[in-house]
Amino acid sequence: MSGSDRLTWLHLLLTQHLTDLPPNRATEALILSANGHIEHALYLVDDGETVWAHVEPGSQEALIAYLESMKFFYRVEVADRTADIAVVHLPAGSIAEVPEGVVVREMPYGRDLFLPRADLESYAGKTGPAAGILAYEALRVEQHRPRVGFETDHRTIPHELGLIGTAVHLQKGCYRGQETVARVQNLGKPPRRLVFLHLDGSEVHLSPAGTEIRLADDGPEGRKIGFITTSVRHHELGPVALALVKRNVPVDARLLAGDTAAAQETVVEP
Protein backbone atom coordinates (compact mmCIF):
# COMPACT_ATOMS: atom_id res chain seq x y z
CA MET A 1 0.00 0.00 0.00
CA SER A 2 1.69 3.15 -1.24
CA GLY A 3 0.78 6.79 -1.66
CA SER A 4 0.98 9.85 0.55
CA ASP A 5 -2.33 9.09 2.36
CA ARG A 6 -1.60 5.42 3.09
CA LEU A 7 -1.23 5.67 6.89
CA THR A 8 -4.12 8.11 7.39
CA TRP A 9 -6.32 5.90 5.22
CA LEU A 10 -5.37 2.65 6.92
CA HIS A 11 -5.87 4.28 10.33
CA LEU A 12 -9.56 4.74 9.45
CA LEU A 13 -10.04 1.11 8.33
CA LEU A 14 -7.95 -0.95 10.74
CA THR A 15 -8.06 -1.56 14.47
CA GLN A 16 -4.55 -0.22 15.02
CA HIS A 17 -3.39 3.39 15.53
CA LEU A 18 -1.35 4.11 12.40
CA THR A 19 -1.29 7.85 11.73
CA ASP A 20 2.02 8.29 13.57
CA LEU A 21 3.58 4.92 12.77
CA PRO A 22 7.32 5.56 12.33
CA PRO A 23 9.25 3.90 9.51
CA ASN A 24 10.48 0.35 10.14
CA ARG A 25 8.37 -0.23 13.27
CA ALA A 26 6.44 -3.50 13.06
CA THR A 27 2.82 -3.65 14.10
CA GLU A 28 -0.28 -5.71 13.41
CA ALA A 29 -3.92 -4.85 12.86
CA LEU A 30 -7.31 -6.40 12.16
CA ILE A 31 -10.23 -5.79 9.86
CA LEU A 32 -13.49 -6.57 11.63
CA SER A 33 -17.00 -7.14 10.41
CA ALA A 34 -19.76 -4.72 11.35
CA ASN A 35 -20.51 -7.02 14.31
CA GLY A 36 -16.89 -6.97 15.50
CA HIS A 37 -15.90 -10.43 14.25
CA ILE A 38 -12.36 -10.90 12.91
CA GLU A 39 -12.15 -11.05 9.11
CA HIS A 40 -8.49 -10.29 8.33
CA ALA A 41 -5.20 -9.86 10.18
CA LEU A 42 -2.44 -7.73 8.63
CA TYR A 43 1.18 -7.89 9.82
CA LEU A 44 2.54 -4.49 8.89
CA VAL A 45 5.64 -2.38 8.53
CA ASP A 46 6.10 0.96 6.77
CA ASP A 47 9.43 1.57 5.04
CA GLY A 48 8.86 5.33 4.72
CA GLU A 49 7.24 5.10 1.31
CA THR A 50 5.16 1.91 1.34
CA VAL A 51 3.25 -0.12 3.91
CA TRP A 52 4.14 -3.79 3.52
CA ALA A 53 1.87 -6.44 4.98
CA HIS A 54 1.61 -10.19 4.90
CA VAL A 55 -1.76 -11.87 5.36
CA GLU A 56 -3.19 -15.38 5.32
CA PRO A 57 -2.59 -17.28 2.06
CA GLY A 58 -5.61 -17.10 -0.22
CA SER A 59 -7.16 -14.14 1.60
CA GLN A 60 -5.51 -11.36 -0.37
CA GLU A 61 -8.12 -11.11 -3.13
CA ALA A 62 -11.00 -10.51 -0.70
CA LEU A 63 -8.86 -8.15 1.34
CA ILE A 64 -7.76 -6.10 -1.66
CA ALA A 65 -11.34 -5.93 -2.95
CA TYR A 66 -12.41 -4.44 0.39
CA LEU A 67 -9.51 -1.98 0.47
CA GLU A 68 -10.17 -0.86 -3.10
CA SER A 69 -13.82 -0.26 -2.25
CA MET A 70 -12.76 2.07 0.57
CA LYS A 71 -10.23 4.24 -1.30
CA PHE A 72 -12.63 7.08 -2.19
CA PHE A 73 -10.55 10.27 -2.62
CA TYR A 74 -7.46 9.04 -0.72
CA ARG A 75 -4.14 9.01 -2.56
CA VAL A 76 -3.27 5.33 -2.14
CA GLU A 77 -2.42 2.38 -4.32
CA VAL A 78 -2.86 -1.26 -3.33
CA ALA A 79 -0.93 -4.11 -4.93
CA ASP A 80 -0.70 -7.87 -4.49
CA ARG A 81 3.02 -8.73 -4.53
CA THR A 82 2.65 -12.45 -3.76
CA ALA A 83 4.07 -13.51 -7.12
CA ASP A 84 7.43 -11.78 -6.63
CA ILE A 85 7.86 -11.41 -2.85
CA ALA A 86 8.15 -14.20 -0.25
CA VAL A 87 8.06 -13.96 3.53
CA VAL A 88 10.99 -15.53 5.38
CA HIS A 89 10.79 -15.79 9.16
CA LEU A 90 13.96 -15.69 11.28
CA PRO A 91 13.23 -16.78 14.88
CA ALA A 92 14.53 -14.76 17.81
CA GLY A 93 18.20 -15.50 18.32
CA SER A 94 18.87 -16.26 14.66
CA ILE A 95 22.25 -14.98 13.49
CA ALA A 96 21.26 -15.05 9.80
CA GLU A 97 22.09 -11.81 8.03
CA VAL A 98 19.43 -9.68 6.40
CA PRO A 99 20.21 -8.79 2.76
CA GLU A 100 20.66 -5.10 2.07
CA GLY A 101 17.51 -3.35 0.91
CA VAL A 102 15.09 -6.02 2.16
CA VAL A 103 12.09 -4.77 4.16
CA VAL A 104 12.04 -6.29 7.66
CA ARG A 105 9.43 -6.59 10.40
CA GLU A 106 11.33 -6.76 13.71
CA MET A 107 9.36 -8.34 16.60
CA PRO A 108 10.37 -9.70 20.02
CA TYR A 109 9.87 -13.25 18.74
CA GLY A 110 11.78 -12.86 15.48
CA ARG A 111 11.98 -11.10 12.14
CA ASP A 112 9.87 -11.31 8.99
CA LEU A 113 11.77 -10.60 5.78
CA PHE A 114 9.95 -9.48 2.61
CA LEU A 115 12.42 -11.22 0.30
CA PRO A 116 12.30 -11.25 -3.52
CA ARG A 117 11.35 -14.76 -4.61
CA ALA A 118 14.19 -14.71 -7.13
CA ASP A 119 16.62 -14.56 -4.18
CA LEU A 120 14.89 -17.17 -2.03
CA GLU A 121 16.97 -20.20 -3.00
CA SER A 122 20.32 -18.42 -2.78
CA TYR A 123 19.41 -16.87 0.59
CA ALA A 124 18.43 -20.24 2.02
CA GLY A 125 21.78 -21.62 0.88
CA LYS A 126 23.64 -18.93 2.80
CA THR A 127 21.72 -19.25 6.07
CA GLY A 128 21.86 -23.03 6.49
CA PRO A 129 19.05 -25.59 6.34
CA ALA A 130 15.64 -23.99 6.02
CA ALA A 131 12.82 -25.20 8.24
CA GLY A 132 9.29 -25.54 6.97
CA ILE A 133 5.85 -24.44 8.08
CA LEU A 134 5.55 -27.20 10.72
CA ALA A 135 8.51 -25.74 12.61
CA TYR A 136 7.09 -22.22 12.30
CA GLU A 137 3.70 -23.39 13.58
CA ALA A 138 5.34 -25.10 16.57
CA LEU A 139 7.08 -21.84 17.51
CA ARG A 140 3.85 -19.88 16.98
CA VAL A 141 1.89 -22.17 19.30
CA GLU A 142 4.65 -22.03 21.93
CA GLN A 143 4.45 -18.22 21.80
CA HIS A 144 0.64 -18.26 22.13
CA ARG A 145 0.20 -16.33 18.89
CA PRO A 146 -3.25 -16.81 17.32
CA ARG A 147 -3.69 -17.02 13.57
CA VAL A 148 -6.73 -16.08 11.50
CA GLY A 149 -8.38 -19.18 10.05
CA PHE A 150 -6.87 -21.35 12.77
CA GLU A 151 -7.80 -19.73 16.10
CA THR A 152 -10.77 -17.94 14.53
CA ASP A 153 -14.17 -18.88 13.23
CA HIS A 154 -17.08 -16.81 11.93
CA ARG A 155 -17.88 -15.41 15.41
CA THR A 156 -14.43 -14.77 16.94
CA ILE A 157 -13.92 -11.36 18.51
CA PRO A 158 -10.50 -9.85 19.41
CA HIS A 159 -10.96 -10.14 23.18
CA GLU A 160 -11.20 -13.93 22.98
CA LEU A 161 -7.69 -14.20 21.53
CA GLY A 162 -5.92 -11.59 23.66
CA LEU A 163 -5.45 -9.20 20.74
CA ILE A 164 -6.41 -6.06 22.65
CA GLY A 165 -3.29 -3.92 22.83
CA THR A 166 -1.32 -5.87 20.25
CA ALA A 167 -3.61 -5.62 17.23
CA VAL A 168 -6.44 -3.48 18.62
CA HIS A 169 -5.80 0.05 19.92
CA LEU A 170 -8.42 1.15 22.44
CA GLN A 171 -7.71 4.89 22.17
CA LYS A 172 -8.88 5.26 18.59
CA GLY A 173 -12.22 4.91 16.88
CA CYS A 174 -13.94 5.15 13.53
CA TYR A 175 -13.31 1.63 12.30
CA ARG A 176 -15.84 -1.02 11.41
CA GLY A 177 -16.71 -3.20 14.41
CA GLN A 178 -15.47 -0.70 16.99
CA GLU A 179 -18.80 -0.66 18.85
CA THR A 180 -18.48 -4.36 19.70
CA VAL A 181 -14.88 -3.90 20.89
CA ALA A 182 -15.86 -0.99 23.12
CA ARG A 183 -18.94 -2.74 24.50
CA VAL A 184 -17.05 -5.89 25.49
CA GLN A 185 -14.17 -3.83 26.92
CA ASN A 186 -16.41 -1.61 29.05
CA LEU A 187 -19.51 -3.62 29.83
CA GLY A 188 -19.05 -7.32 29.23
CA LYS A 189 -16.77 -10.28 28.92
CA PRO A 190 -15.99 -12.43 25.86
CA PRO A 191 -17.82 -15.76 25.68
CA ARG A 192 -14.62 -17.74 25.01
CA ARG A 193 -10.93 -17.51 25.83
CA LEU A 194 -7.72 -18.81 24.25
CA VAL A 195 -5.72 -21.41 26.20
CA PHE A 196 -2.44 -23.24 25.69
CA LEU A 197 -2.60 -27.00 26.19
CA HIS A 198 0.03 -29.56 27.10
CA LEU A 199 -1.25 -32.81 25.60
CA ASP A 200 -0.49 -36.25 27.01
CA GLY A 201 2.81 -37.21 25.38
CA SER A 202 2.24 -40.94 25.83
CA GLU A 203 -0.41 -40.88 23.11
CA VAL A 204 0.79 -41.92 19.66
CA HIS A 205 -1.65 -39.71 17.79
CA LEU A 206 -1.82 -35.91 17.90
CA SER A 207 -5.29 -34.52 18.54
CA PRO A 208 -6.11 -32.54 15.38
CA ALA A 209 -7.72 -29.14 15.06
CA GLY A 210 -11.41 -29.36 15.78
CA THR A 211 -11.03 -32.00 18.50
CA GLU A 212 -13.69 -31.37 21.13
CA ILE A 213 -12.59 -30.51 24.67
CA ARG A 214 -14.43 -31.61 27.82
CA LEU A 215 -13.79 -31.49 31.54
CA ALA A 216 -11.79 -34.54 32.60
CA ASP A 217 -14.11 -35.09 35.57
CA ASP A 218 -17.05 -35.42 33.17
CA GLY A 219 -15.29 -38.00 30.97
CA PRO A 220 -15.28 -38.31 27.16
CA GLU A 221 -19.10 -38.16 27.04
CA GLY A 222 -19.34 -34.94 29.05
CA ARG A 223 -20.44 -31.52 27.87
CA LYS A 224 -18.32 -29.89 25.19
CA ILE A 225 -16.59 -26.81 26.58
CA GLY A 226 -14.24 -25.97 23.70
CA PHE A 227 -12.15 -27.26 20.82
CA ILE A 228 -8.54 -27.41 19.65
CA THR A 229 -7.62 -24.79 17.05
CA THR A 230 -3.98 -25.75 16.30
CA SER A 231 -1.98 -28.76 17.49
CA VAL A 232 1.75 -29.34 16.92
CA ARG A 233 4.71 -31.38 18.04
CA HIS A 234 7.25 -29.04 19.62
CA HIS A 235 10.95 -29.96 19.71
CA GLU A 236 11.14 -29.41 23.49
CA LEU A 237 7.57 -29.31 24.80
CA GLY A 238 6.26 -32.32 22.91
CA PRO A 239 2.61 -32.31 21.79
CA VAL A 240 1.01 -28.94 22.54
CA ALA A 241 -1.97 -27.02 21.22
CA LEU A 242 -3.93 -23.81 21.23
CA ALA A 243 -7.64 -24.08 21.97
CA LEU A 244 -10.74 -22.00 22.56
CA VAL A 245 -12.78 -22.85 25.68
CA LYS A 246 -15.76 -21.28 27.38
CA ARG A 247 -14.75 -18.29 29.45
CA ASN A 248 -16.03 -19.74 32.73
CA VAL A 249 -13.96 -22.94 32.53
CA PRO A 250 -11.77 -22.90 35.70
CA VAL A 251 -8.14 -22.12 34.90
CA ASP A 252 -7.00 -25.15 36.93
CA ALA A 253 -9.51 -27.60 35.45
CA ARG A 254 -8.16 -30.85 34.05
CA LEU A 255 -9.31 -31.28 30.46
CA LEU A 256 -9.78 -34.00 27.87
CA ALA A 257 -9.09 -33.29 24.19
CA GLY A 258 -11.02 -36.15 22.68
CA ASP A 259 -9.69 -38.97 24.83
CA THR A 260 -6.29 -37.31 25.43
CA ALA A 261 -5.51 -35.72 28.79
CA ALA A 262 -4.65 -32.01 28.54
CA ALA A 263 -3.28 -29.52 31.05
CA GLN A 264 -4.03 -25.87 30.35
CA GLU A 265 -2.02 -22.68 30.67
CA THR A 266 -3.89 -19.38 30.72
CA VAL A 267 -3.43 -17.16 27.67
CA VAL A 268 -6.52 -14.98 28.07
CA GLU A 269 -7.69 -14.38 31.62
CA PRO A 270 -11.32 -15.35 32.27
mmCIF file with all atom_site columns, C-alpha atoms in Angstrom, residues 53-194:
data_model
loop_
_atom_site.group_PDB
_atom_site.id
_atom_site.type_symbol
_atom_site.label_atom_id
_atom_site.label_alt_id
_atom_site.label_comp_id
_atom_site.label_asym_id
_atom_site.label_entity_id
_atom_site.label_seq_id
_atom_site.pdbx_PDB_ins_code
_atom_site.Cartn_x
_atom_site.Cartn_y
_atom_site.Cartn_z
_atom_site.occupancy
_atom_site.B_iso_or_equiv
_atom_site.pdbx_formal_charge
_atom_site.auth_seq_id
_atom_site.auth_comp_id
_atom_site.auth_asym_id
_atom_site.auth_atom_id
_atom_site.pdbx_PDB_model_num
ATOM 1   C CA . ALA A 1 53  ? 1.866   -6.441  4.980  1.00 0.00 ? 53  ALA A CA 1
ATOM 2   C CA . HIS A 1 54  ? 1.610   -10.188 4.896  1.00 0.00 ? 54  HIS A CA 1
ATOM 3   C CA . VAL A 1 55  ? -1.757  -11.870 5.361  1.00 0.00 ? 55  VAL A CA 1
ATOM 4   C CA . GLU A 1 56  ? -3.192  -15.376 5.323  1.00 0.00 ? 56  GLU A CA 1
ATOM 5   C CA . PRO A 1 57  ? -2.589  -17.278 2.055  1.00 0.00 ? 57  PRO A CA 1
ATOM 6   C CA . GLY A 1 58  ? -5.611  -17.096 -0.217 1.00 0.00 ? 58  GLY A CA 1
ATOM 7   C CA . SER A 1 59  ? -7.162  -14.143 1.601  1.00 0.00 ? 59  SER A CA 1
ATOM 8   C CA . GLN A 1 60  ? -5.511  -11.359 -0.369 1.00 0.00 ? 60  GLN A CA 1
ATOM 9   C CA . GLU A 1 61  ? -8.124  -11.114 -3.126 1.00 0.00 ? 61  GLU A CA 1
ATOM 10  C CA . ALA A 1 62  ? -11.004 -10.514 -0.701 1.00 0.00 ? 62  ALA A CA 1
ATOM 11  C CA . LEU A 1 63  ? -8.860  -8.153  1.345  1.00 0.00 ? 63  LEU A CA 1
ATOM 12  C CA . ILE A 1 64  ? -7.760  -6.098  -1.656 1.00 0.00 ? 64  ILE A CA 1
ATOM 13  C CA . ALA A 1 65  ? -11.343 -5.928  -2.948 1.00 0.00 ? 65  ALA A CA 1
ATOM 14  C CA . TYR A 1 66  ? -12.413 -4.444  0.392  1.00 0.00 ? 66  TYR A CA 1
ATOM 15  C CA . LEU A 1 67  ? -9.508  -1.982  0.469  1.00 0.00 ? 67  LEU A CA 1
ATOM 16  C CA . GLU A 1 68  ? -10.166 -0.861  -3.103 1.00 0.00 ? 68  GLU A CA 1
ATOM 17  C CA . SER A 1 69  ? -13.820 -0.257  -2.247 1.00 0.00 ? 69  SER A CA 1
ATOM 18  C CA . MET A 1 70  ? -12.757 2.074   0.572  1.00 0.00 ? 70  MET A CA 1
ATOM 19  C CA . LYS A 1 71  ? -10.231 4.240   -1.300 1.00 0.00 ? 71  LYS A CA 1
ATOM 20  C CA . PHE A 1 72  ? -12.627 7.079   -2.185 1.00 0.00 ? 72  PHE A CA 1
ATOM 21  C CA . PHE A 1 73  ? -10.551 10.267  -2.620 1.00 0.00 ? 73  PHE A CA 1
ATOM 22  C CA . TYR A 1 74  ? -7.464  9.043   -0.723 1.00 0.00 ? 74  TYR A CA 1
ATOM 23  C CA . ARG A 1 75  ? -4.136  9.007   -2.558 1.00 0.00 ? 75  ARG A CA 1
ATOM 24  C CA . VAL A 1 76  ? -3.267  5.333   -2.135 1.00 0.00 ? 76  VAL A CA 1
ATOM 25  C CA . GLU A 1 77  ? -2.416  2.376   -4.324 1.00 0.00 ? 77  GLU A CA 1
ATOM 26  C CA . VAL A 1 78  ? -2.859  -1.258  -3.330 1.00 0.00 ? 78  VAL A CA 1
ATOM 27  C CA . ALA A 1 79  ? -0.933  -4.105  -4.932 1.00 0.00 ? 79  ALA A CA 1
ATOM 28  C CA . ASP A 1 80  ? -0.703  -7.871  -4.489 1.00 0.00 ? 80  ASP A CA 1
ATOM 29  C CA . ARG A 1 81  ? 3.020   -8.733  -4.530 1.00 0.00 ? 81  ARG A CA 1
ATOM 30  C CA . THR A 1 82  ? 2.647   -12.454 -3.764 1.00 0.00 ? 82  THR A CA 1
ATOM 31  C CA . ALA A 1 83  ? 4.067   -13.509 -7.119 1.00 0.00 ? 83  ALA A CA 1
ATOM 32  C CA . ASP A 1 84  ? 7.427   -11.785 -6.633 1.00 0.00 ? 84  ASP A CA 1
ATOM 33  C CA . ILE A 1 85  ? 7.860   -11.407 -2.848 1.00 0.00 ? 85  ILE A CA 1
ATOM 34  C CA . ALA A 1 86  ? 8.155   -14.195 -0.253 1.00 0.00 ? 86  ALA A CA 1
ATOM 35  C CA . VAL A 1 87  ? 8.059   -13.964 3.535  1.00 0.00 ? 87  VAL A CA 1
ATOM 36  C CA . VAL A 1 88  ? 10.994  -15.533 5.377  1.00 0.00 ? 88  VAL A CA 1
ATOM 37  C CA . HIS A 1 89  ? 10.788  -15.793 9.159  1.00 0.00 ? 89  HIS A CA 1
ATOM 38  C CA . LEU A 1 90  ? 13.956  -15.694 11.281 1.00 0.00 ? 90  LEU A CA 1
ATOM 39  C CA . PRO A 1 91  ? 13.233  -16.780 14.877 1.00 0.00 ? 91  PRO A CA 1
ATOM 40  C CA . ALA A 1 92  ? 14.527  -14.765 17.810 1.00 0.00 ? 92  ALA A CA 1
ATOM 41  C CA . GLY A 1 93  ? 18.204  -15.504 18.323 1.00 0.00 ? 93  GLY A CA 1
ATOM 42  C CA . SER A 1 94  ? 18.869  -16.263 14.665 1.00 0.00 ? 94  SER A CA 1
ATOM 43  C CA . ILE A 1 95  ? 22.251  -14.979 13.485 1.00 0.00 ? 95  ILE A CA 1
ATOM 44  C CA . ALA A 1 96  ? 21.256  -15.052 9.803  1.00 0.00 ? 96  ALA A CA 1
ATOM 45  C CA . GLU A 1 97  ? 22.090  -11.811 8.033  1.00 0.00 ? 97  GLU A CA 1
ATOM 46  C CA . VAL A 1 98  ? 19.431  -9.677  6.396  1.00 0.00 ? 98  VAL A CA 1
ATOM 47  C CA . PRO A 1 99  ? 20.205  -8.794  2.765  1.00 0.00 ? 99  PRO A CA 1
ATOM 48  C CA . GLU A 1 100 ? 20.656  -5.098  2.071  1.00 0.00 ? 100 GLU A CA 1
ATOM 49  C CA . GLY A 1 101 ? 17.513  -3.350  0.909  1.00 0.00 ? 101 GLY A CA 1
ATOM 50  C CA . VAL A 1 102 ? 15.089  -6.015  2.160  1.00 0.00 ? 102 VAL A CA 1
ATOM 51  C CA . VAL A 1 103 ? 12.093  -4.774  4.158  1.00 0.00 ? 103 VAL A CA 1
ATOM 52  C CA . VAL A 1 104 ? 12.038  -6.293  7.658  1.00 0.00 ? 104 VAL A CA 1
ATOM 53  C CA . ARG A 1 105 ? 9.433   -6.593  10.403 1.00 0.00 ? 105 ARG A CA 1
ATOM 54  C CA . GLU A 1 106 ? 11.327  -6.763  13.708 1.00 0.00 ? 106 GLU A CA 1
ATOM 55  C CA . MET A 1 107 ? 9.359   -8.337  16.603 1.00 0.00 ? 107 MET A CA 1
ATOM 56  C CA . PRO A 1 108 ? 10.373  -9.701  20.024 1.00 0.00 ? 108 PRO A CA 1
ATOM 57  C CA . TYR A 1 109 ? 9.869   -13.254 18.741 1.00 0.00 ? 109 TYR A CA 1
ATOM 58  C CA . GLY A 1 110 ? 11.783  -12.858 15.478 1.00 0.00 ? 110 GLY A CA 1
ATOM 59  C CA . ARG A 1 111 ? 11.985  -11.096 12.144 1.00 0.00 ? 111 ARG A CA 1
ATOM 60  C CA . ASP A 1 112 ? 9.872   -11.311 8.986  1.00 0.00 ? 112 ASP A CA 1
ATOM 61  C CA . LEU A 1 113 ? 11.768  -10.595 5.775  1.00 0.00 ? 113 LEU A CA 1
ATOM 62  C CA . PHE A 1 114 ? 9.948   -9.484  2.607  1.00 0.00 ? 114 PHE A CA 1
ATOM 63  C CA . LEU A 1 115 ? 12.419  -11.219 0.301  1.00 0.00 ? 115 LEU A CA 1
ATOM 64  C CA . PRO A 1 116 ? 12.299  -11.251 -3.523 1.00 0.00 ? 116 PRO A CA 1
ATOM 65  C CA . ARG A 1 117 ? 11.349  -14.763 -4.610 1.00 0.00 ? 117 ARG A CA 1
ATOM 66  C CA . ALA A 1 118 ? 14.193  -14.714 -7.128 1.00 0.00 ? 118 ALA A CA 1
ATOM 67  C CA . ASP A 1 119 ? 16.624  -14.562 -4.179 1.00 0.00 ? 119 ASP A CA 1
ATOM 68  C CA . LEU A 1 120 ? 14.893  -17.168 -2.032 1.00 0.00 ? 120 LEU A CA 1
ATOM 69  C CA . GLU A 1 121 ? 16.973  -20.201 -2.996 1.00 0.00 ? 121 GLU A CA 1
ATOM 70  C CA . SER A 1 122 ? 20.315  -18.422 -2.779 1.00 0.00 ? 122 SER A CA 1
ATOM 71  C CA . TYR A 1 123 ? 19.414  -16.870 0.588  1.00 0.00 ? 123 TYR A CA 1
ATOM 72  C CA . ALA A 1 124 ? 18.433  -20.240 2.018  1.00 0.00 ? 124 ALA A CA 1
ATOM 73  C CA . GLY A 1 125 ? 21.776  -21.623 0.875  1.00 0.00 ? 125 GLY A CA 1
ATOM 74  C CA . LYS A 1 126 ? 23.643  -18.935 2.803  1.00 0.00 ? 126 LYS A CA 1
ATOM 75  C CA . THR A 1 127 ? 21.717  -19.253 6.071  1.00 0.00 ? 127 THR A CA 1
ATOM 76  C CA . GLY A 1 128 ? 21.856  -23.031 6.493  1.00 0.00 ? 128 GLY A CA 1
ATOM 77  C CA . PRO A 1 129 ? 19.054  -25.594 6.335  1.00 0.00 ? 129 PRO A CA 1
ATOM 78  C CA . ALA A 1 130 ? 15.640  -23.988 6.023  1.00 0.00 ? 130 ALA A CA 1
ATOM 79  C CA . ALA A 1 131 ? 12.815  -25.196 8.242  1.00 0.00 ? 131 ALA A CA 1
ATOM 80  C CA . GLY A 1 132 ? 9.286   -25.538 6.967  1.00 0.00 ? 132 GLY A CA 1
ATOM 81  C CA . ILE A 1 133 ? 5.850   -24.439 8.076  1.00 0.00 ? 133 ILE A CA 1
ATOM 82  C CA . LEU A 1 134 ? 5.554   -27.198 10.717 1.00 0.00 ? 134 LEU A CA 1
ATOM 83  C CA . ALA A 1 135 ? 8.506   -25.738 12.614 1.00 0.00 ? 135 ALA A CA 1
ATOM 84  C CA . TYR A 1 136 ? 7.087   -22.224 12.297 1.00 0.00 ? 136 TYR A CA 1
ATOM 85  C CA . GLU A 1 137 ? 3.703   -23.389 13.585 1.00 0.00 ? 137 GLU A CA 1
ATOM 86  C CA . ALA A 1 138 ? 5.339   -25.102 16.568 1.00 0.00 ? 138 ALA A CA 1
ATOM 87  C CA . LEU A 1 139 ? 7.077   -21.837 17.512 1.00 0.00 ? 139 LEU A CA 1
ATOM 88  C CA . ARG A 1 140 ? 3.848   -19.883 16.983 1.00 0.00 ? 140 ARG A CA 1
ATOM 89  C CA . VAL A 1 141 ? 1.885   -22.169 19.298 1.00 0.00 ? 141 VAL A CA 1
ATOM 90  C CA . GLU A 1 142 ? 4.654   -22.029 21.935 1.00 0.00 ? 142 GLU A CA 1
ATOM 91  C CA . GLN A 1 143 ? 4.453   -18.221 21.798 1.00 0.00 ? 143 GLN A CA 1
ATOM 92  C CA . HIS A 1 144 ? 0.636   -18.261 22.132 1.00 0.00 ? 144 HIS A CA 1
ATOM 93  C CA . ARG A 1 145 ? 0.202   -16.330 18.887 1.00 0.00 ? 145 ARG A CA 1
ATOM 94  C CA . PRO A 1 146 ? -3.254  -16.809 17.315 1.00 0.00 ? 146 PRO A CA 1
ATOM 95  C CA . ARG A 1 147 ? -3.692  -17.023 13.570 1.00 0.00 ? 147 ARG A CA 1
ATOM 96  C CA . VAL A 1 148 ? -6.730  -16.083 11.505 1.00 0.00 ? 148 VAL A CA 1
ATOM 97  C CA . GLY A 1 149 ? -8.384  -19.177 10.051 1.00 0.00 ? 149 GLY A CA 1
ATOM 98  C CA . PHE A 1 150 ? -6.867  -21.348 12.774 1.00 0.00 ? 150 PHE A CA 1
ATOM 99  C CA . GLU A 1 151 ? -7.802  -19.735 16.096 1.00 0.00 ? 151 GLU A CA 1
ATOM 100 C CA . THR A 1 152 ? -10.771 -17.936 14.530 1.00 0.00 ? 152 THR A CA 1
ATOM 101 C CA . ASP A 1 153 ? -14.173 -18.884 13.227 1.00 0.00 ? 153 ASP A CA 1
ATOM 102 C CA . HIS A 1 154 ? -17.076 -16.811 11.933 1.00 0.00 ? 154 HIS A CA 1
ATOM 103 C CA . ARG A 1 155 ? -17.876 -15.406 15.409 1.00 0.00 ? 155 ARG A CA 1
ATOM 104 C CA . THR A 1 156 ? -14.433 -14.769 16.937 1.00 0.00 ? 156 THR A CA 1
ATOM 105 C CA . ILE A 1 157 ? -13.922 -11.356 18.514 1.00 0.00 ? 157 ILE A CA 1
ATOM 106 C CA . PRO A 1 158 ? -10.503 -9.853  19.409 1.00 0.00 ? 158 PRO A CA 1
ATOM 107 C CA . HIS A 1 159 ? -10.962 -10.143 23.182 1.00 0.00 ? 159 HIS A CA 1
ATOM 108 C CA . GLU A 1 160 ? -11.198 -13.928 22.976 1.00 0.00 ? 160 GLU A CA 1
ATOM 109 C CA . LEU A 1 161 ? -7.686  -14.196 21.532 1.00 0.00 ? 161 LEU A CA 1
ATOM 110 C CA . GLY A 1 162 ? -5.920  -11.593 23.663 1.00 0.00 ? 162 GLY A CA 1
ATOM 111 C CA . LEU A 1 163 ? -5.448  -9.201  20.740 1.00 0.00 ? 163 LEU A CA 1
ATOM 112 C CA . ILE A 1 164 ? -6.411  -6.064  22.651 1.00 0.00 ? 164 ILE A CA 1
ATOM 113 C CA . GLY A 1 165 ? -3.295  -3.921  22.829 1.00 0.00 ? 165 GLY A CA 1
ATOM 114 C CA . THR A 1 166 ? -1.318  -5.865  20.251 1.00 0.00 ? 166 THR A CA 1
ATOM 115 C CA . ALA A 1 167 ? -3.614  -5.625  17.226 1.00 0.00 ? 167 ALA A CA 1
ATOM 116 C CA . VAL A 1 168 ? -6.441  -3.477  18.620 1.00 0.00 ? 168 VAL A CA 1
ATOM 117 C CA . HIS A 1 169 ? -5.796  0.054   19.923 1.00 0.00 ? 169 HIS A CA 1
ATOM 118 C CA . LEU A 1 170 ? -8.424  1.152   22.439 1.00 0.00 ? 170 LEU A CA 1
ATOM 119 C CA . GLN A 1 171 ? -7.713  4.891   22.172 1.00 0.00 ? 171 GLN A CA 1
ATOM 120 C CA . LYS A 1 172 ? -8.881  5.257   18.593 1.00 0.00 ? 172 LYS A CA 1
ATOM 121 C CA . GLY A 1 173 ? -12.216 4.909   16.883 1.00 0.00 ? 173 GLY A CA 1
ATOM 122 C CA . CYS A 1 174 ? -13.942 5.146   13.534 1.00 0.00 ? 174 CYS A CA 1
ATOM 123 C CA . TYR A 1 175 ? -13.305 1.627   12.303 1.00 0.00 ? 175 TYR A CA 1
ATOM 124 C CA . ARG A 1 176 ? -15.842 -1.021  11.412 1.00 0.00 ? 176 ARG A CA 1
ATOM 125 C CA . GLY A 1 177 ? -16.709 -3.201  14.411 1.00 0.00 ? 177 GLY A CA 1
ATOM 126 C CA . GLN A 1 178 ? -15.470 -0.700  16.994 1.00 0.00 ? 178 GLN A CA 1
ATOM 127 C CA . GLU A 1 179 ? -18.802 -0.663  18.850 1.00 0.00 ? 179 GLU A CA 1
ATOM 128 C CA . THR A 1 180 ? -18.479 -4.361  19.702 1.00 0.00 ? 180 THR A CA 1
ATOM 129 C CA . VAL A 1 181 ? -14.884 -3.901  20.888 1.00 0.00 ? 181 VAL A CA 1
ATOM 130 C CA . ALA A 1 182 ? -15.862 -0.986  23.124 1.00 0.00 ? 182 ALA A CA 1
ATOM 131 C CA . ARG A 1 183 ? -18.939 -2.744  24.497 1.00 0.00 ? 183 ARG A CA 1
ATOM 132 C CA . VAL A 1 184 ? -17.045 -5.885  25.487 1.00 0.00 ? 184 VAL A CA 1
ATOM 133 C CA . GLN A 1 185 ? -14.174 -3.830  26.916 1.00 0.00 ? 185 GLN A CA 1
ATOM 134 C CA . ASN A 1 186 ? -16.406 -1.606  29.047 1.00 0.00 ? 186 ASN A CA 1
ATOM 135 C CA . LEU A 1 187 ? -19.514 -3.619  29.831 1.00 0.00 ? 187 LEU A CA 1
ATOM 136 C CA . GLY A 1 188 ? -19.049 -7.317  29.234 1.00 0.00 ? 188 GLY A CA 1
ATOM 137 C CA . LYS A 1 189 ? -16.766 -10.285 28.923 1.00 0.00 ? 189 LYS A CA 1
ATOM 138 C CA . PRO A 1 190 ? -15.995 -12.427 25.865 1.00 0.00 ? 190 PRO A CA 1
ATOM 139 C CA . PRO A 1 191 ? -17.820 -15.765 25.681 1.00 0.00 ? 191 PRO A CA 1
ATOM 140 C CA . ARG A 1 192 ? -14.623 -17.741 25.014 1.00 0.00 ? 192 ARG A CA 1
ATOM 141 C CA . ARG A 1 193 ? -10.925 -17.514 25.827 1.00 0.00 ? 193 ARG A CA 1
ATOM 142 C CA . LEU A 1 194 ? -7.725  -18.807 24.245 1.00 0.00 ? 194 LEU A CA 1
#
